[in-house]
Amino acid sequence: MAQDRFSVSSFRDAKKKGRPITMLTAYDYTTARLLDAAGIDSLLVGDSLGMTMLGYPDTLRVTMDEMIHHTRAVARAAEHAMVIGDMPFMSYHVSVEDAVRNAGRFIQQGRAQAIKLEGGRQVIDKVKAICRAQIPVLGHLGLTPQSVNVMGGFKVQGKDIEAARQIMDDALMLQDAGVFGIILECVPAALAARITETLEIPTVGIGAGNGCDGQVLVIQDLLGLYKQLRPKFVKTYADLGSAVEKAVKDYIEQVRTRAFPTEKHSFAMAPEVMEKLLSSK
Ligand code: KIV
């Protein structure tokens, strides 16, 4: 029997019941099918795809068209998981109108069920307008990679009192603005736990300790597929990178030695057809 799709109300219920929410990034149909079948609650089509799928050095040059293209592929695969599209840099920074129009594209063209955007007080007007358009919004505080140039690198956020207070206040402002949850990235575990206790909406942590209402990881990190960057918070559950490398080396070797393909991988032809072919030369 098909399971119901995980939704905004599932997020709320999960927090109430103390059932941790599971989220992973996904960027393509095949991977999203596997994650959905494994029972993941939510698939985030993160702008991290700029690095993991498109080979950019950061997330800043990802476009709306690229995000919609990948979101659509993931949405085609997800039967149970809630699909969340990540608003890329400059898709919600210039105006409220831009923000609502681009959020709408994730729903209409990307077939996502919700969007995520980065930031607190500086994007509150956009968050409110998107929520008013009946589009569920997931917030994102702490280390927000689109602000890498302002933050001066990928660093843990909220370590001193002012920074910690600012993240706490931003979380409350986002909650008041109507977000259904907040991702907390790279903040001290104690701060994330305190924010989680304070909020009525769930938090989803990444590098934010074990006190959040859920966890998210980048799928390439979990599977050991993206080795250029390995932050401390990443746990690699499988070394698919090495498995892929070995499989490809085996393939190269077998093609070169004619060990592949064998008869098992080939199609037979009736001998009389071949005879006719030869005699008709
Ligand atoms: O883009 C992304 O993948 C993200 C997650 C790491 C939270 O924002």
PDB file of N, CA and C and ligand atoms in Angstrom, residues 23-27 44-50 52 59 67 86 116 118 138 140 143-146 183-185 204-206 216-219 221 233, ligand 1:
ATOM      1  N   MET A  23      16.182  13.716   6.713  1.00  0.00           N
ATOM      2  CA  MET A  23      16.232  14.479   5.455  1.00  0.00           C
ATOM      3  C   MET A  23      17.592  14.239   4.806  1.00  0.00           C
ATOM      4  N   LEU A  24      17.588  14.111   3.492  1.00  0.00           N
ATOM      5  CA  LEU A  24      18.835  14.010   2.730  1.00  0.00           C
ATOM      6  C   LEU A  24      18.707  14.890   1.497  1.00  0.00           C
ATOM      7  N   THR A  25      19.829  15.320   0.968  1.00  0.00           N
ATOM      8  CA  THR A  25      19.749  16.015  -0.315  1.00  0.00           C
ATOM      9  C   THR A  25      19.608  14.954  -1.416  1.00  0.00           C
ATOM     10  N   ALA A  26      18.993  15.356  -2.512  1.00  0.00           N
ATOM     11  CA  ALA A  26      18.927  14.509  -3.716  1.00  0.00           C
ATOM     12  C   ALA A  26      18.843  15.458  -4.895  1.00  0.00           C
ATOM     13  N   TYR A  27      19.438  15.039  -6.017  1.00  0.00           N
ATOM     14  CA  TYR A  27      19.503  15.943  -7.164  1.00  0.00           C
ATOM     15  C   TYR A  27      19.087  15.272  -8.469  1.00  0.00           C
ATOM     16  N   LEU A  44      15.778  17.149   0.071  1.00  0.00           N
ATOM     17  CA  LEU A  44      16.108  18.546  -0.176  1.00  0.00           C
ATOM     18  C   LEU A  44      16.926  18.630  -1.460  1.00  0.00           C
ATOM     19  N   VAL A  45      16.365  19.328  -2.446  1.00  0.00           N
ATOM     20  CA  VAL A  45      17.146  19.575  -3.659  1.00  0.00           C
ATOM     21  C   VAL A  45      17.964  20.833  -3.359  1.00  0.00           C
ATOM     22  N   GLY A  46      19.105  20.602  -2.694  1.00  0.00           N
ATOM     23  CA  GLY A  46      19.900  21.718  -2.187  1.00  0.00           C
ATOM     24  C   GLY A  46      20.691  22.387  -3.303  1.00  0.00           C
ATOM     25  N   ASP A  47      20.998  23.680  -3.081  1.00  0.00           N
ATOM     26  CA  ASP A  47      21.852  24.351  -4.070  1.00  0.00           C
ATOM     27  C   ASP A  47      23.294  23.835  -3.963  1.00  0.00           C
ATOM     28  N   SER A  48      23.537  22.956  -2.997  1.00  0.00           N
ATOM     29  CA  SER A  48      24.826  22.247  -2.944  1.00  0.00           C
ATOM     30  C   SER A  48      25.056  21.459  -4.235  1.00  0.00           C
ATOM     31  N   LEU A  49      24.014  21.266  -5.031  1.00  0.00           N
ATOM     32  CA  LEU A  49      24.165  20.582  -6.317  1.00  0.00           C
ATOM     33  C   LEU A  49      25.153  21.323  -7.218  1.00  0.00           C
ATOM     34  N   GLY A  50      25.302  22.634  -6.960  1.00  0.00           N
ATOM     35  CA  GLY A  50      26.277  23.408  -7.733  1.00  0.00           C
ATOM     36  C   GLY A  50      27.668  22.803  -7.581  1.00  0.00           C
ATOM     37  N   THR A  52      28.293  19.536  -5.917  1.00  0.00           N
ATOM     38  CA  THR A  52      28.339  18.073  -6.015  1.00  0.00           C
ATOM     39  C   THR A  52      27.979  17.557  -7.410  1.00  0.00           C
ATOM     40  N   THR A  59      28.299  27.621  -4.011  1.00  0.00           N
ATOM     41  CA  THR A  59      26.896  27.532  -4.447  1.00  0.00           C
ATOM     42  C   THR A  59      26.410  28.823  -5.125  1.00  0.00           C
ATOM     43  N   MET A  67      18.213  24.755 -10.793  1.00  0.00           N
ATOM     44  CA  MET A  67      17.490  24.213  -9.630  1.00  0.00           C
ATOM     45  C   MET A  67      16.175  23.556 -10.049  1.00  0.00           C
ATOM     46  N   ASP A  86      15.512  24.316  -3.051  1.00  0.00           N
ATOM     47  CA  ASP A  86      16.343  25.314  -2.386  1.00  0.00           C
ATOM     48  C   ASP A  86      16.465  26.559  -3.264  1.00  0.00           C
ATOM     49  N   LYS A 116      13.088  26.114   0.461  1.00  0.00           N
ATOM     50  CA  LYS A 116      13.971  26.523   1.560  1.00  0.00           C
ATOM     51  C   LYS A 116      14.709  27.777   1.130  1.00  0.00           C
ATOM     52  N   GLU A 118      17.794  30.784   2.762  1.00  0.00           N
ATOM     53  CA  GLU A 118      18.761  31.062   3.824  1.00  0.00           C
ATOM     54  C   GLU A 118      18.525  32.446   4.421  1.00  0.00           C
ATOM     55  N   LEU A 138      10.887  26.481   4.464  1.00  0.00           N
ATOM     56  CA  LEU A 138      11.821  25.959   5.459  1.00  0.00           C
ATOM     57  C   LEU A 138      12.941  26.991   5.597  1.00  0.00           C
ATOM     58  N   HIS A 140      16.687  28.516   7.158  1.00  0.00           N
ATOM     59  CA  HIS A 140      18.060  27.966   7.215  1.00  0.00           C
ATOM     60  C   HIS A 140      18.938  29.011   7.900  1.00  0.00           C
ATOM     61  N   LEU A 143      25.457  28.553   9.621  1.00  0.00           N
ATOM     62  CA  LEU A 143      26.306  28.690   8.435  1.00  0.00           C
ATOM     63  C   LEU A 143      25.402  28.631   7.209  1.00  0.00           C
ATOM     64  N   THR A 144      25.295  29.755   6.528  1.00  0.00           N
ATOM     65  CA  THR A 144      24.453  29.841   5.334  1.00  0.00           C
ATOM     66  C   THR A 144      25.403  30.070   4.148  1.00  0.00           C
ATOM     67  N   PRO A 145      25.678  28.997   3.371  1.00  0.00           N
ATOM     68  CA  PRO A 145      26.749  29.066   2.372  1.00  0.00           C
ATOM     69  C   PRO A 145      26.611  30.201   1.347  1.00  0.00           C
ATOM     70  N   GLN A 146      25.380  30.688   1.099  1.00  0.00           N
ATOM     71  CA  GLN A 146      25.251  31.795   0.151  1.00  0.00           C
ATOM     72  C   GLN A 146      25.875  33.084   0.700  1.00  0.00           C
ATOM     73  N   ILE A 183      16.390  24.719   9.279  1.00  0.00           N
ATOM     74  CA  ILE A 183      17.666  23.988   9.259  1.00  0.00           C
ATOM     75  C   ILE A 183      18.682  24.812  10.054  1.00  0.00           C
ATOM     76  N   LEU A 184      19.391  24.157  10.954  1.00  0.00           N
ATOM     77  CA  LEU A 184      20.475  24.805  11.706  1.00  0.00           C
ATOM     78  C   LEU A 184      21.770  24.170  11.249  1.00  0.00           C
ATOM     79  N   GLU A 185      22.619  24.966  10.606  1.00  0.00           N
ATOM     80  CA  GLU A 185      23.855  24.402  10.039  1.00  0.00           C
ATOM     81  C   GLU A 185      25.076  24.947  10.778  1.00  0.00           C
ATOM     82  N   VAL A 204      16.022  21.090  12.011  1.00  0.00           N
ATOM     83  CA  VAL A 204      16.728  19.983  11.353  1.00  0.00           C
ATOM     84  C   VAL A 204      18.201  20.376  11.338  1.00  0.00           C
ATOM     85  N   GLY A 205      19.033  19.565  11.948  1.00  0.00           N
ATOM     86  CA  GLY A 205      20.435  19.950  12.121  1.00  0.00           C
ATOM     87  C   GLY A 205      21.365  19.349  11.084  1.00  0.00           C
ATOM     88  N   ILE A 206      22.423  20.094  10.816  1.00  0.00           N
ATOM     89  CA  ILE A 206      23.559  19.576  10.035  1.00  0.00           C
ATOM     90  C   ILE A 206      24.794  20.223  10.667  1.00  0.00           C
ATOM     91  N   VAL A 216      19.874  16.398   8.603  1.00  0.00           N
ATOM     92  CA  VAL A 216      20.033  16.374   7.153  1.00  0.00           C
ATOM     93  C   VAL A 216      21.516  16.215   6.819  1.00  0.00           C
ATOM     94  N   LEU A 217      21.802  15.471   5.767  1.00  0.00           N
ATOM     95  CA  LEU A 217      23.171  15.368   5.245  1.00  0.00           C
ATOM     96  C   LEU A 217      23.115  15.462   3.720  1.00  0.00           C
ATOM     97  N   VAL A 218      24.230  15.836   3.145  1.00  0.00           N
ATOM     98  CA  VAL A 218      24.365  15.814   1.690  1.00  0.00           C
ATOM     99  C   VAL A 218      24.611  14.358   1.281  1.00  0.00           C
ATOM    100  N   ILE A 219      23.822  13.853   0.338  1.00  0.00           N
ATOM    101  CA  ILE A 219      23.864  12.425   0.000  1.00  0.00           C
ATOM    102  C   ILE A 219      25.252  11.981  -0.465  1.00  0.00           C
ATOM    103  N   ASP A 221      28.049  13.027   0.585  1.00  0.00           N
ATOM    104  CA  ASP A 221      28.900  12.875   1.774  1.00  0.00           C
ATOM    105  C   ASP A 221      28.585  11.553   2.463  1.00  0.00           C
ATOM    106  N   PHE A 233      31.375  17.279  10.642  1.00  0.00           N
ATOM    107  CA  PHE A 233      30.047  16.759  11.008  1.00  0.00           C
ATOM    108  C   PHE A 233      29.567  15.630  10.105  1.00  0.00           C
TER     109      PHE A 233
HETATM  110  O1  KIV B   1      22.195  23.042  -0.235  1.00  0.00           O
HETATM  111  C1  KIV B   1      22.185  22.175   0.651  1.00  0.00           C
HETATM  112  O2  KIV B   1      22.456  21.003   0.412  1.00  0.00           O
HETATM  113  C2  KIV B   1      21.828  22.582   2.001  1.00  0.00           C
HETATM  114  C3  KIV B   1      21.936  21.574   3.093  1.00  0.00           C
HETATM  115  C4  KIV B   1      23.313  21.191   3.371  1.00  0.00           C
HETATM  116  C5  KIV B   1      21.218  21.993   4.312  1.00  0.00           C
HETATM  117  O3  KIV B   1      21.471  23.684   2.194  1.00  0.00           O
END
